[in-house]
Coordinates of C-alpha atoms in Angstrom, one line a residue:
M1 CA -20.7 24.8 -12.2
M2 CA -18.5 22.4 -13.2
A3 CA -17.3 20.5 -10.6
G4 CA -20.9 21.3 -8.4
L5 CA -22.1 18.9 -11.2
L6 CA -19.4 16.8 -11.2
S7 CA -19.7 16.6 -7.1
T8 CA -23.6 15.9 -7.5
Q9 CA -23.0 13.5 -10.2
Y10 CA -20.4 11.7 -8.9
N11 CA -22.0 11.2 -5.3
S12 CA -25.2 10.2 -6.4
T13 CA -24.0 6.6 -8.2
L14 CA -20.3 6.2 -6.4
S15 CA -22.8 4.5 -4.2
K16 CA -22.6 1.9 -6.6
L17 CA -18.9 1.3 -6.4
K18 CA -18.3 -2.2 -4.6
L19 CA -15.3 -1.4 -3.7
L20 CA -12.3 -4.0 -2.1
R21 CA -10.4 -2.0 1.0
N22 CA -6.5 -3.2 0.6
N23 CA -3.4 -3.6 2.6
P24 CA -1.7 -2.2 5.4
A25 CA -0.8 0.8 5.7
L26 CA -1.7 -0.4 2.9
S27 CA -4.6 0.7 0.5
V28 CA -5.3 -1.2 -2.8
L29 CA -8.7 -1.3 -5.0
T30 CA -9.1 -4.1 -6.5
N31 CA -11.5 -6.0 -8.0
T32 CA -12.1 -9.0 -11.2
Q33 CA -14.2 -7.1 -13.1
R34 CA -11.0 -4.9 -13.4
K35 CA -9.3 -6.0 -16.9
Y36 CA -6.3 -5.2 -18.5
S37 CA -6.3 -5.5 -22.1
S38 CA -3.6 -6.6 -23.9
K39 CA -3.1 -6.2 -27.4
D40 CA -0.6 -8.1 -29.6
G41 CA 1.7 -6.7 -31.4
A42 CA 3.0 -4.9 -28.4
G43 CA 6.4 -6.5 -28.9
I44 CA 9.8 -7.0 -26.4
E45 CA 9.2 -3.1 -25.2
Y46 CA 6.0 -2.8 -24.2
L47 CA 3.5 -4.7 -22.2
H48 CA 0.3 -4.0 -24.5
R49 CA -0.7 -0.6 -26.6
S50 CA -3.8 0.5 -24.9
V51 CA -5.9 2.6 -27.0
V52 CA -7.0 4.9 -24.5
P53 CA -3.7 7.0 -23.4
T54 CA -2.6 6.1 -19.7
M55 CA -3.6 9.5 -17.9
H56 CA -6.5 10.0 -20.4
Y57 CA -8.6 10.5 -17.3
Q58 CA -6.8 12.1 -14.8
K59 CA -7.2 15.8 -15.5
S60 CA -11.2 15.2 -15.0
L61 CA -11.3 13.2 -11.9
P62 CA -13.3 14.2 -9.5
R63 CA -12.1 16.1 -6.1
L64 CA -12.0 14.3 -3.2
P65 CA -14.9 16.4 -1.1
V66 CA -14.3 17.6 2.5
P67 CA -17.1 16.0 4.9
K68 CA -19.4 18.6 6.6
L69 CA -18.4 19.3 10.4
E70 CA -21.7 18.1 11.6
D71 CA -21.3 14.9 9.6
T72 CA -17.8 14.0 10.6
I73 CA -19.1 14.8 14.5
Q74 CA -21.4 12.3 14.1
R75 CA -19.3 9.7 12.2
Y76 CA -16.8 10.2 15.1
L77 CA -19.2 9.9 18.4
A78 CA -20.9 6.5 16.4
A79 CA -17.4 4.8 16.7
Q80 CA -16.1 6.2 20.1
R81 CA -19.9 4.7 21.3
P82 CA -18.6 1.4 21.7
L83 CA -15.4 1.8 23.1
L84 CA -15.9 4.2 26.2
N85 CA -18.5 3.6 29.2
E86 CA -21.3 6.2 29.6
E87 CA -19.4 8.7 31.7
Q88 CA -16.5 8.9 29.0
Y89 CA -18.4 8.6 26.3
S90 CA -20.8 11.9 27.8
N91 CA -18.0 13.3 27.9
T92 CA -16.3 13.1 24.7
E93 CA -19.9 14.4 23.5
K94 CA -19.6 17.7 24.9
V95 CA -16.0 18.0 24.0
A96 CA -17.0 17.0 20.3
Q97 CA -20.1 19.2 19.8
D98 CA -18.1 22.6 21.6
F99 CA -15.7 21.8 19.0
Q100 CA -17.9 21.6 16.3
S101 CA -19.5 25.0 17.2
G102 CA -16.7 26.8 18.2
V103 CA -12.5 26.1 16.8
G104 CA -13.9 23.2 14.6
K105 CA -16.6 25.1 12.6
Q106 CA -12.9 28.1 12.4
L107 CA -11.1 25.4 11.2
H108 CA -13.2 23.4 8.7
E109 CA -14.0 26.7 7.1
E110 CA -10.4 27.7 6.7
L111 CA -9.9 24.2 5.4
V112 CA -12.6 24.3 2.5
A113 CA -11.0 27.7 1.5
L114 CA -7.3 26.4 1.2
D115 CA -9.1 23.5 -0.8
K116 CA -10.7 26.0 -3.6
K117 CA -7.5 27.6 -3.9
N118 CA -5.9 24.1 -4.5
K119 CA -8.1 22.6 -7.1
H120 CA -5.1 20.8 -8.5
T121 CA -4.5 18.2 -5.9
S122 CA -6.9 16.8 -2.7
Y123 CA -6.9 18.3 1.1
I124 CA -5.1 15.2 2.4
S125 CA -2.4 15.3 -0.1
A126 CA 0.0 17.8 1.4
P127 CA -0.9 16.7 4.9
W128 CA -0.1 13.0 3.9
F129 CA 3.0 13.2 2.6
D130 CA 4.2 15.4 5.4
M131 CA 3.0 12.7 8.2
Y132 CA 4.9 10.2 6.0
L133 CA 8.2 11.9 5.6
S134 CA 8.2 13.8 8.8
A135 CA 7.9 10.3 10.8
R136 CA 11.3 9.6 11.9
E137 CA 10.6 5.8 13.1
S138 CA 12.5 3.4 10.9
V139 CA 10.3 2.4 7.8
V140 CA 11.0 -1.6 8.6
L141 CA 8.2 -2.6 10.5
N142 CA 6.3 0.6 11.0
F143 CA 5.8 1.8 7.6
N144 CA 7.1 -0.6 4.6
P145 CA 4.7 -3.9 3.6
F146 CA 5.3 -6.7 1.5
M147 CA 3.3 -8.7 -1.2
S148 CA 4.3 -12.1 -1.9
F149 CA 4.1 -13.1 -5.5
N150 CA 2.2 -16.6 -5.8
P151 CA 4.5 -19.2 -7.7
D152 CA 4.6 -19.5 -11.4
P153 CA 2.4 -22.3 -11.9
K154 CA 5.3 -23.8 -13.9
P155 CA 7.1 -25.3 -11.5
E156 CA 10.6 -25.4 -13.7
Y157 CA 10.5 -21.7 -13.8
N158 CA 10.7 -20.4 -10.1
D159 CA 14.6 -21.0 -10.8
Q160 CA 16.0 -18.2 -9.1
L161 CA 17.8 -16.9 -12.3
V162 CA 15.0 -17.6 -14.7
R163 CA 12.6 -16.0 -12.0
A164 CA 14.4 -13.0 -12.0
T165 CA 15.2 -12.1 -15.6
N166 CA 11.6 -13.0 -16.4
M167 CA 10.9 -10.3 -13.5
V168 CA 13.1 -7.6 -14.5
C169 CA 12.6 -7.6 -18.0
S170 CA 8.5 -7.9 -17.9
A171 CA 9.3 -4.8 -14.3
I172 CA 10.7 -2.6 -17.5
R173 CA 8.6 -3.5 -20.2
F174 CA 5.8 -2.1 -17.9
M175 CA 7.6 0.6 -16.8
K176 CA 8.1 1.6 -20.5
T177 CA 4.6 1.4 -20.9
L178 CA 3.8 3.6 -18.4
S179 CA 6.4 6.2 -19.6
A180 CA 5.1 5.5 -23.5
G181 CA 1.4 6.1 -22.3
L182 CA 0.0 2.9 -23.7
L183 CA -0.4 1.6 -20.0
E184 CA -4.0 0.8 -19.8
P185 CA -5.7 3.3 -17.5
E186 CA -7.0 2.1 -14.2
V187 CA -10.6 1.8 -14.5
F188 CA -12.9 0.0 -12.2
H189 CA -15.8 -1.3 -14.1
L190 CA -19.4 -1.7 -12.7
N191 CA -20.5 -3.1 -16.2
P192 CA -17.5 -4.7 -18.0
A193 CA -19.8 -5.3 -20.8
K194 CA -20.3 -2.2 -21.9
S195 CA -17.5 -0.3 -20.9
D196 CA -14.4 -2.7 -21.0
T197 CA -15.0 -2.7 -25.0
D198 CA -12.8 -2.2 -27.9
S199 CA -15.7 0.2 -29.3
F200 CA -16.1 2.2 -25.9
K201 CA -12.0 3.0 -26.2
R202 CA -12.0 4.0 -29.6
L203 CA -14.8 5.9 -29.2
I204 CA -14.2 7.5 -25.3
R205 CA -10.1 8.4 -26.7
W206 CA -11.6 11.0 -29.1
V207 CA -13.8 12.6 -25.6
P208 CA -11.2 15.4 -24.3
P209 CA -9.3 14.8 -21.2
S210 CA -11.1 17.6 -19.8
I211 CA -14.1 15.9 -19.7
S212 CA -13.4 12.3 -20.5
W213 CA -14.1 11.1 -17.2
F214 CA -17.9 12.0 -17.6
G215 CA -17.9 9.7 -20.5
A216 CA -16.6 6.6 -18.8
Y217 CA -19.3 7.9 -16.0
M218 CA -21.9 7.8 -18.0
V219 CA -21.1 3.8 -19.0
N220 CA -20.7 3.0 -15.3
A221 CA -17.3 3.2 -15.2
Y222 CA -14.5 4.7 -12.7
P223 CA -11.1 5.9 -13.8
L224 CA -9.1 5.8 -10.7
D225 CA -6.1 8.0 -9.9
M226 CA -3.0 7.4 -11.4
S227 CA -0.6 10.4 -10.0
Q228 CA 1.6 8.2 -7.5
Y229 CA 2.5 5.9 -10.9
F230 CA 5.5 7.9 -11.4
R231 CA 7.1 7.7 -8.3
L232 CA 7.4 4.1 -8.6
F233 CA 10.9 4.0 -10.6
N234 CA 13.9 5.7 -10.3
S235 CA 12.6 6.5 -6.8
T236 CA 14.0 6.7 -3.5
R237 CA 12.9 7.9 0.0
I238 CA 16.1 10.0 1.5
P239 CA 17.0 10.8 4.6
K240 CA 16.6 14.1 6.0
Y241 CA 16.8 15.9 9.3
K242 CA 13.1 16.4 10.6
R243 CA 11.8 15.8 7.6
D244 CA 12.7 12.9 4.3
E245 CA 12.6 13.9 0.6
L246 CA 11.1 11.8 -2.2
L247 CA 14.1 11.9 -4.9
T248 CA 12.8 10.9 -8.4
G249 CA 14.4 11.2 -11.7
D250 CA 14.4 9.7 -14.9
K251 CA 17.6 9.6 -15.8
G252 CA 18.9 6.0 -14.4
R253 CA 19.2 3.1 -16.8
H254 CA 20.8 0.8 -14.5
L255 CA 18.7 -1.5 -11.8
L256 CA 20.1 -2.5 -8.5
I257 CA 21.0 -5.8 -7.7
I258 CA 21.7 -6.4 -3.7
R259 CA 23.1 -10.3 -2.9
R260 CA 24.6 -11.3 0.4
G261 CA 24.9 -7.6 1.2
N262 CA 27.2 -6.8 -1.7
L263 CA 25.4 -4.1 -3.8
Y264 CA 25.8 -4.3 -7.8
V265 CA 24.1 -2.5 -10.9
F266 CA 23.9 -3.2 -14.7
D267 CA 22.0 -1.1 -17.6
V268 CA 19.2 -2.9 -18.6
L269 CA 18.0 0.2 -21.2
D270 CA 20.4 0.9 -23.6
R271 CA 21.4 4.4 -24.7
D272 CA 18.1 4.7 -26.7
G273 CA 16.4 3.6 -23.9
N274 CA 15.3 0.1 -25.2
L275 CA 16.0 -2.9 -22.9
I276 CA 18.9 -5.2 -23.5
K277 CA 18.4 -8.4 -24.9
P278 CA 16.9 -11.0 -22.4
A279 CA 19.7 -13.2 -22.6
E280 CA 22.1 -10.6 -21.5
V281 CA 20.3 -9.6 -18.7
Q282 CA 20.0 -13.8 -17.5
A283 CA 23.9 -13.3 -18.2
H284 CA 24.4 -10.3 -15.7
L285 CA 22.3 -11.8 -13.4
K286 CA 24.0 -15.4 -13.5
Y287 CA 27.2 -13.5 -12.8
I288 CA 26.4 -12.1 -9.5
L289 CA 24.5 -15.4 -8.3
T290 CA 27.6 -16.9 -9.0
D291 CA 30.2 -14.2 -7.3
P292 CA 32.2 -15.7 -4.9
T293 CA 32.3 -12.1 -3.0
Q294 CA 31.9 -12.5 0.4
A295 CA 29.4 -10.5 2.7
P296 CA 30.4 -7.5 3.7
S297 CA 31.6 -7.2 7.5
F298 CA 30.0 -3.7 7.3
P299 CA 26.7 -3.9 4.7
L300 CA 25.5 -0.7 4.0
G301 CA 21.7 -1.4 4.0
V302 CA 21.1 -2.1 7.0
L303 CA 21.6 1.8 7.7
T304 CA 18.3 2.1 5.7
S305 CA 16.9 0.6 8.7
E306 CA 17.7 3.2 11.0
N307 CA 15.6 6.0 13.0
R308 CA 15.3 8.5 10.3
D309 CA 17.2 11.2 11.9
T310 CA 20.4 8.4 12.9
W311 CA 20.1 7.6 9.1
A312 CA 20.0 10.9 7.8
G313 CA 23.5 11.9 10.3
L314 CA 25.0 8.7 8.7
R315 CA 24.5 9.4 5.1
K316 CA 26.2 12.9 5.4
K317 CA 29.2 11.4 7.2
L318 CA 28.5 8.9 4.1
L319 CA 28.9 11.8 1.5
D320 CA 31.7 13.8 3.8
A321 CA 33.7 10.5 3.3
G322 CA 33.1 10.9 -0.5
N323 CA 30.6 8.2 -0.9
G324 CA 28.5 10.9 -3.1
E325 CA 28.8 8.8 -6.4
A326 CA 28.0 5.5 -5.3
L327 CA 24.8 6.9 -2.9
H328 CA 24.2 8.8 -6.6
L329 CA 24.0 5.2 -8.3
V330 CA 21.5 3.7 -5.5
D331 CA 19.2 6.4 -5.4
T332 CA 18.7 6.9 -9.2
A333 CA 18.7 3.1 -10.0
L334 CA 15.1 1.6 -11.7
F335 CA 14.3 -0.7 -8.7
C336 CA 16.2 -3.0 -6.3
L337 CA 16.3 -6.9 -6.9
C338 CA 17.2 -8.6 -3.8
L339 CA 18.5 -11.7 -4.2
D340 CA 18.4 -13.9 -1.3
E341 CA 20.3 -16.8 0.1
E342 CA 18.2 -18.4 1.9
V343 CA 15.2 -21.3 0.9
M344 CA 11.9 -20.4 1.9
R345 CA 10.2 -22.6 4.7
D346 CA 6.8 -21.7 5.3
H347 CA 4.5 -19.3 4.8
I348 CA 5.7 -17.8 7.8
H349 CA 9.3 -17.3 7.2
I350 CA 8.0 -15.7 3.8
S351 CA 6.5 -13.3 5.8
H352 CA 9.2 -12.5 8.2
N353 CA 11.6 -12.5 5.1
M354 CA 9.8 -10.2 2.6
L355 CA 8.6 -8.2 5.7
H356 CA 11.7 -7.6 7.1
G357 CA 14.6 -10.2 6.3
D358 CA 18.0 -9.7 7.8
G359 CA 18.3 -6.0 7.1
C360 CA 21.5 -6.3 5.5
N361 CA 20.3 -7.1 2.0
R362 CA 17.8 -4.7 1.6
W363 CA 17.3 -0.9 0.9
Y364 CA 14.3 -0.7 2.4
D365 CA 14.2 3.3 1.0
K366 CA 13.8 1.9 -2.8
S367 CA 10.5 3.3 -4.0
F368 CA 9.9 -1.1 -4.2
S369 CA 11.9 -3.5 -4.2
I370 CA 11.6 -7.4 -6.1
I371 CA 12.7 -9.8 -3.4
L372 CA 13.4 -13.3 -4.6
A373 CA 14.2 -16.2 -2.2
K374 CA 17.1 -19.1 -3.6
D375 CA 13.7 -20.9 -4.0
G376 CA 12.0 -18.6 -6.6
Q377 CA 9.7 -17.4 -3.9
A378 CA 9.1 -13.4 -4.7
A379 CA 7.6 -10.6 -3.3
I380 CA 7.6 -6.9 -3.6
N381 CA 8.4 -4.7 -0.5
F382 CA 7.7 -1.3 -0.8
E383 CA 8.4 2.3 1.1
H384 CA 5.1 3.6 1.6
S385 CA 5.5 7.7 1.8
W386 CA 4.8 7.9 -1.9
G387 CA 2.2 5.9 -2.6
D388 CA -0.7 3.2 -1.1
G389 CA -0.4 0.5 -3.0
V390 CA -2.7 0.9 -5.7
A391 CA 0.2 1.7 -8.0
V392 CA 1.9 -1.3 -6.6
L393 CA -0.5 -4.0 -7.0
R394 CA -1.3 -2.8 -10.5
F395 CA 2.2 -3.1 -11.1
Q396 CA 2.8 -6.9 -9.2
N397 CA -0.8 -7.8 -11.2
E398 CA 0.8 -6.9 -14.9
V399 CA 4.6 -8.9 -13.7
F400 CA 3.2 -11.6 -12.2
K401 CA 0.5 -12.3 -15.8
D402 CA 3.1 -11.2 -18.2
T403 CA 5.6 -13.5 -16.6
T404 CA 3.4 -16.5 -16.2
E405 CA 2.1 -15.9 -20.2
K406 CA 4.9 -14.5 -22.0
P407 CA 7.9 -15.6 -20.2
V408 CA 11.1 -14.3 -21.7
V409 CA 13.8 -16.5 -21.1
G410 CA 13.1 -20.3 -19.5
P411 CA 14.8 -23.1 -17.8
G412 CA 16.3 -24.3 -21.5
S413 CA 17.6 -20.4 -21.9
Q414 CA 21.3 -20.1 -22.4
P415 CA 22.6 -16.5 -20.8
A416 CA 24.2 -14.7 -23.2
A417 CA 28.0 -14.8 -24.3
V418 CA 28.7 -11.2 -23.0
D419 CA 31.6 -9.6 -20.5
S420 CA 29.2 -9.5 -17.9
S421 CA 32.9 -8.4 -15.8
S422 CA 32.8 -5.2 -17.7
A423 CA 28.9 -4.7 -17.7
V424 CA 28.1 -5.4 -13.9
C425 CA 29.3 -2.7 -11.0
R426 CA 29.9 -3.7 -8.0
I427 CA 29.6 -0.6 -5.6
E428 CA 32.4 0.1 -3.2
F429 CA 31.6 2.6 -0.2
K430 CA 34.7 4.0 1.6
L431 CA 33.6 3.3 5.4
N432 CA 35.4 5.8 8.2
E433 CA 35.4 3.7 12.0
E434 CA 32.6 6.0 12.6
L435 CA 30.6 4.9 9.9
K436 CA 31.3 1.3 10.8
A437 CA 30.1 1.9 14.3
G438 CA 27.2 3.6 13.0
I439 CA 26.5 0.4 10.7
R440 CA 27.4 -1.9 13.7
K441 CA 24.8 -0.4 16.0
A442 CA 21.7 -0.1 13.2
K443 CA 22.4 -3.9 12.7
E444 CA 21.9 -3.9 16.8
N445 CA 18.7 -2.0 16.5
F446 CA 17.4 -4.4 13.3
Q447 CA 18.3 -7.6 15.6
A448 CA 16.3 -6.1 18.9
A449 CA 13.1 -5.1 16.7
V450 CA 12.6 -7.9 14.6
S451 CA 13.3 -10.4 17.2
K452 CA 10.3 -9.1 19.3
L453 CA 7.8 -9.4 16.1
T454 CA 5.5 -12.7 15.8
I455 CA 3.8 -14.3 12.6
D456 CA 1.1 -16.4 12.4
A457 CA -1.4 -17.1 9.9
M458 CA -4.3 -19.4 9.2
E459 CA -6.6 -20.5 6.2
F460 CA -10.2 -21.4 7.1
K461 CA -11.4 -23.7 4.7
K462 CA -15.0 -24.1 5.7
G463 CA -16.5 -21.0 3.2
G464 CA -15.9 -17.6 1.8
K465 CA -17.2 -15.5 -0.2
E466 CA -19.6 -17.5 -2.6
Q467 CA -21.4 -18.9 0.9
L468 CA -21.7 -15.6 2.9
K469 CA -22.8 -14.0 -0.7
K470 CA -25.4 -16.8 -0.7
K471 CA -26.7 -15.6 2.8
K472 CA -27.0 -11.7 2.0
L473 CA -24.1 -11.1 4.0
S474 CA -21.1 -8.8 3.4
P475 CA -17.9 -11.2 3.1
D476 CA -15.8 -8.3 4.6
A477 CA -18.0 -7.7 7.3
I478 CA -18.4 -10.8 8.2
A479 CA -14.1 -11.5 8.5
Q480 CA -14.3 -8.3 10.5
L481 CA -16.6 -9.1 12.6
A482 CA -14.6 -12.3 13.1
F483 CA -11.6 -10.3 14.3
Q484 CA -13.9 -8.2 17.0
M485 CA -14.8 -11.7 18.1
G486 CA -11.6 -13.0 18.5
F487 CA -10.6 -9.8 20.4
L488 CA -13.4 -10.0 22.7
Q489 CA -12.6 -13.5 23.3
Q490 CA -8.8 -13.1 24.4
Y491 CA -8.9 -9.7 25.9
G492 CA -12.9 -9.0 27.3
Q493 CA -13.1 -5.6 25.2
M494 CA -13.7 -3.8 22.3
V495 CA -10.7 -1.5 20.9
A496 CA -10.3 0.9 18.6
T497 CA -9.7 -0.7 14.9
Y498 CA -8.3 0.3 11.8
E499 CA -9.5 -0.6 8.3
S500 CA -7.7 0.4 5.4
C501 CA -9.7 2.0 2.2
S502 CA -8.4 3.5 -0.8
T503 CA -9.8 7.4 -2.0
A504 CA -8.3 6.6 -5.1
A505 CA -11.1 7.1 -7.5
F506 CA -10.7 11.1 -6.8
K507 CA -8.1 13.1 -7.9
H508 CA -4.8 12.9 -5.4
G509 CA -6.9 10.4 -3.5
R510 CA -5.2 8.7 -0.5
T511 CA -6.8 6.6 1.7
E512 CA -10.0 6.8 4.2
T513 CA -10.3 4.6 7.3
I514 CA -13.3 2.3 7.8
R515 CA -13.9 1.4 11.5
P516 CA -15.0 -1.8 11.7
A517 CA -15.9 -1.9 16.0
T518 CA -19.5 -0.6 16.1
I519 CA -21.9 -1.2 18.3
H520 CA -23.8 -3.7 16.0
T521 CA -20.3 -5.6 16.3
K522 CA -20.4 -5.4 20.1
R523 CA -24.1 -6.6 20.3
C524 CA -23.0 -9.7 17.7
A525 CA -19.6 -10.4 19.2
K526 CA -20.8 -10.4 23.0
A527 CA -24.2 -12.5 22.1
F528 CA -21.5 -15.2 20.5
V529 CA -18.7 -15.0 22.6
E530 CA -20.4 -13.8 26.1
Q531 CA -23.9 -15.1 26.0
P532 CA -24.0 -18.4 24.9
G533 CA -27.7 -20.2 24.3
Q534 CA -29.1 -17.4 25.2
H535 CA -30.8 -16.2 21.6
T536 CA -32.4 -17.8 19.5
V537 CA -30.8 -18.8 15.7
E538 CA -33.2 -15.9 14.5
Q539 CA -31.7 -13.5 16.6
L540 CA -28.1 -14.8 15.9
Q541 CA -28.7 -13.8 12.2
G542 CA -30.6 -10.8 12.8
L543 CA -26.9 -9.4 14.6
L544 CA -25.3 -10.6 11.7
N545 CA -26.8 -9.5 9.2
E546 CA -27.5 -5.8 11.5
C547 CA -23.5 -6.1 11.5
S548 CA -23.1 -6.3 7.4
K549 CA -25.3 -3.7 6.8
Y550 CA -23.7 -1.3 8.6
H551 CA -20.2 -2.3 7.5
G552 CA -21.4 -1.8 4.4
Q553 CA -22.6 1.8 4.8
L554 CA -19.2 2.3 6.6
T555 CA -17.4 1.0 3.4
K556 CA -19.5 3.1 1.0
E557 CA -18.8 6.2 3.2
A558 CA -15.1 5.8 3.5
A559 CA -14.7 5.1 -0.9
M560 CA -16.5 8.4 -1.4
G561 CA -14.4 10.2 1.1
Q562 CA -16.8 10.7 3.7
G563 CA -15.6 9.1 6.9
F564 CA -13.9 11.5 9.8
D565 CA -10.8 10.4 10.4
R566 CA -8.5 12.3 7.3
H567 CA -11.5 15.3 7.6
L568 CA -10.3 15.2 11.6
F569 CA -6.3 14.9 11.1
A570 CA -6.6 17.9 8.0
M571 CA -8.1 19.8 10.7
R572 CA -5.4 19.5 13.5
Y573 CA -2.6 19.5 11.0
L574 CA -4.1 22.7 9.7
A575 CA -4.0 24.4 13.6
N576 CA -0.3 22.7 14.1
S577 CA 0.9 24.6 11.0
K578 CA -0.6 27.9 11.9
G579 CA 1.2 27.8 15.4
M580 CA -2.4 27.4 17.3
A581 CA -2.5 25.6 20.7
L582 CA -4.0 22.0 20.3
P583 CA -7.7 22.6 20.7
S584 CA -9.1 20.4 23.5
F585 CA -11.0 18.2 20.9
Y586 CA -7.7 16.5 20.3
Q587 CA -6.3 16.5 24.2
D588 CA -9.8 13.8 25.0
P589 CA -8.0 10.8 26.1
A590 CA -10.7 9.0 24.0
Y591 CA -9.2 10.9 20.6
A592 CA -5.6 9.5 21.5
A593 CA -7.5 6.1 22.1
I594 CA -9.7 5.8 19.3
N595 CA -6.2 6.4 17.1
H596 CA -4.1 3.9 19.2
N597 CA -5.1 1.5 16.5
I598 CA -4.6 -2.2 18.4
L599 CA -6.5 -3.9 15.4
S600 CA -4.6 -2.7 12.2
T601 CA -6.6 -4.3 9.7
S602 CA -6.3 -4.8 5.5
T603 CA -7.6 -6.8 3.0
L604 CA -6.1 -8.0 -0.5
T605 CA -7.4 -10.5 -3.1
S606 CA -5.3 -10.9 -6.3
P607 CA -4.5 -13.5 -9.0
A608 CA -0.8 -12.7 -8.3
V609 CA -0.9 -12.1 -4.5
S610 CA -0.1 -15.1 -2.1
L611 CA -0.4 -13.6 0.8
G612 CA 0.4 -9.6 2.4
G613 CA 1.1 -8.8 5.8
F614 CA 2.6 -5.7 8.1
A615 CA 3.7 -5.4 11.4
P616 CA 1.2 -3.7 14.1
V617 CA 1.5 0.0 14.5
V618 CA 1.5 -0.3 18.4
P619 CA 3.4 -1.9 20.4
D620 CA 0.3 -3.5 22.4
G621 CA -1.4 -4.5 18.4
F622 CA -1.9 -6.3 16.0
G623 CA -1.5 -6.5 12.0
V624 CA -3.8 -8.0 10.5
G625 CA -3.6 -8.6 6.6
Y626 CA -6.8 -11.1 5.1
G627 CA -8.2 -12.0 2.0
V628 CA -11.5 -13.7 1.7
H629 CA -11.7 -15.5 -1.2
D630 CA -14.6 -17.4 -3.2
E631 CA -14.2 -21.0 -0.9
W632 CA -12.3 -19.9 1.8
I633 CA -10.7 -16.9 4.3
G634 CA -7.0 -16.1 5.1
C635 CA -5.7 -14.4 8.0
N636 CA -1.7 -13.3 8.1
V637 CA -1.3 -11.6 11.5
S638 CA 1.4 -10.0 13.2
S639 CA 2.1 -8.7 17.2
Y640 CA 4.5 -7.8 19.4
P641 CA 5.5 -9.8 22.6
A642 CA 2.2 -7.3 24.6
R643 CA -0.1 -9.8 22.6
N644 CA -0.3 -13.2 21.6
V645 CA -0.7 -13.7 18.0
T646 CA -1.5 -17.6 17.8

């Protein structure tokens, strides 16, 4: 009964959520109405001391709904309509209807039954982990995205050593705040004047965790799933044959630092788990930055860019050669800090460097890496299987706020007079000829892959969110419409388009897909691109309004777990896990085409983030990272040679 009540109450009001969608593969929920309160007196160890325990709402979060099969089929066909001609659509419609009344009905019922047996999680969680961990392609370009930090507003604090020290200390403060249960819970406030107040927090903390979600819901606040957060620290993706594993521990007290392809570690926590003095962190980082050791001929990090089976085989050989302890240090490190030698020339250079870099000064398997260029330009590159960026963005926002508002060292700070040569350990690996050959090959493969990638960016300065809202148009809908128009103008067709939307409002929610290519965007794009001068201003405005309204509906459905992509994916996964023959629905060329996402898009706006980016998900695709700001719109677009990004 509780679940039924929860589902009914939730669905009746969640439609009010004006959720902003996210990054690439990335999937982040952001909004200016989400604030994190910092209580004074948090001290050096913590960012703040939340009145409400971090995981207070987790137990009572609503469960991700399994959509009705007929709704899924209807939404799927609506998304196929603009992509197919009459004959193709008629065939796809018949295949879909047969699926709905036949094998699909059976699979849906089994999925619902399975979901009811697993009330501790969501129906998509296990299949989604499996999809990521079973993928054998390199994580570089195919999965890991990046989000770059804005520069520190005080230019002298962008010095590489100063910023690295501040970021490491803020990151550890975040980790300690999280593990102590003192990090403010992640909540989407629709009425912050009521819910984001000290009085409400003092009240809600006494509501039992089993029903606390309802208390927040009563004041129009929606707590978000925080189950991914524990994977942020001491976490690594371990390559294994056929399917990788995630390793997360909490024993490691050391940080992994990479410079010139050399790997170093030092303890940032003392034996009692307290952060060492910031001046000591600064001293150890200075020691690493001034270490004269040359770049190794065989940098180990490049192996993490390999095909996963290849890397799994080479890792086994590394272990056999006696490198178990060295690898353990890497795997259990709190996180990875990459100190680069280059100065960033422009946005494009930043994108290439933070998305892939040179392959040698990275360990792409760590849950996340903070990358700091010579000029203090910084970014986070993260491994995607463990989470969708919700946790990473929160971390990035907190670190940016803490380093800019309460830096622990400044340009005049002196590093501590400590013996860094004994505190810092440079990791040495034992390499035989076979391993050296593997590293050489990995370097070649890496260069071949990244040399094909082109990135270009633009900033549209003639208006943004404010202007569009005045015209009662959805800013996201208009940005997506622009991508449809651009593609139509350049290639003369409509293609499968993917926009990521977070379902973090549900327990163990991941993402859902918004399908921005619709019959409305097709009609509108054709009117502007192929039929200039054939419509009145009023008619064109009407077409824009239709696009905006329908895109808003799709966004709302996706955020409520009512898209069609994850449902169809879960049923296919279920059929596969039972050893069934693949239903004909999944063999329809139209199903393959709509999942060959030529336009892969994701949006992100945050005071901490300058730009985000990712590679295309198919060889003939585009990776479109964009942000609609108050007065301007920014796009960061990637492609391979099959397409012209400029």
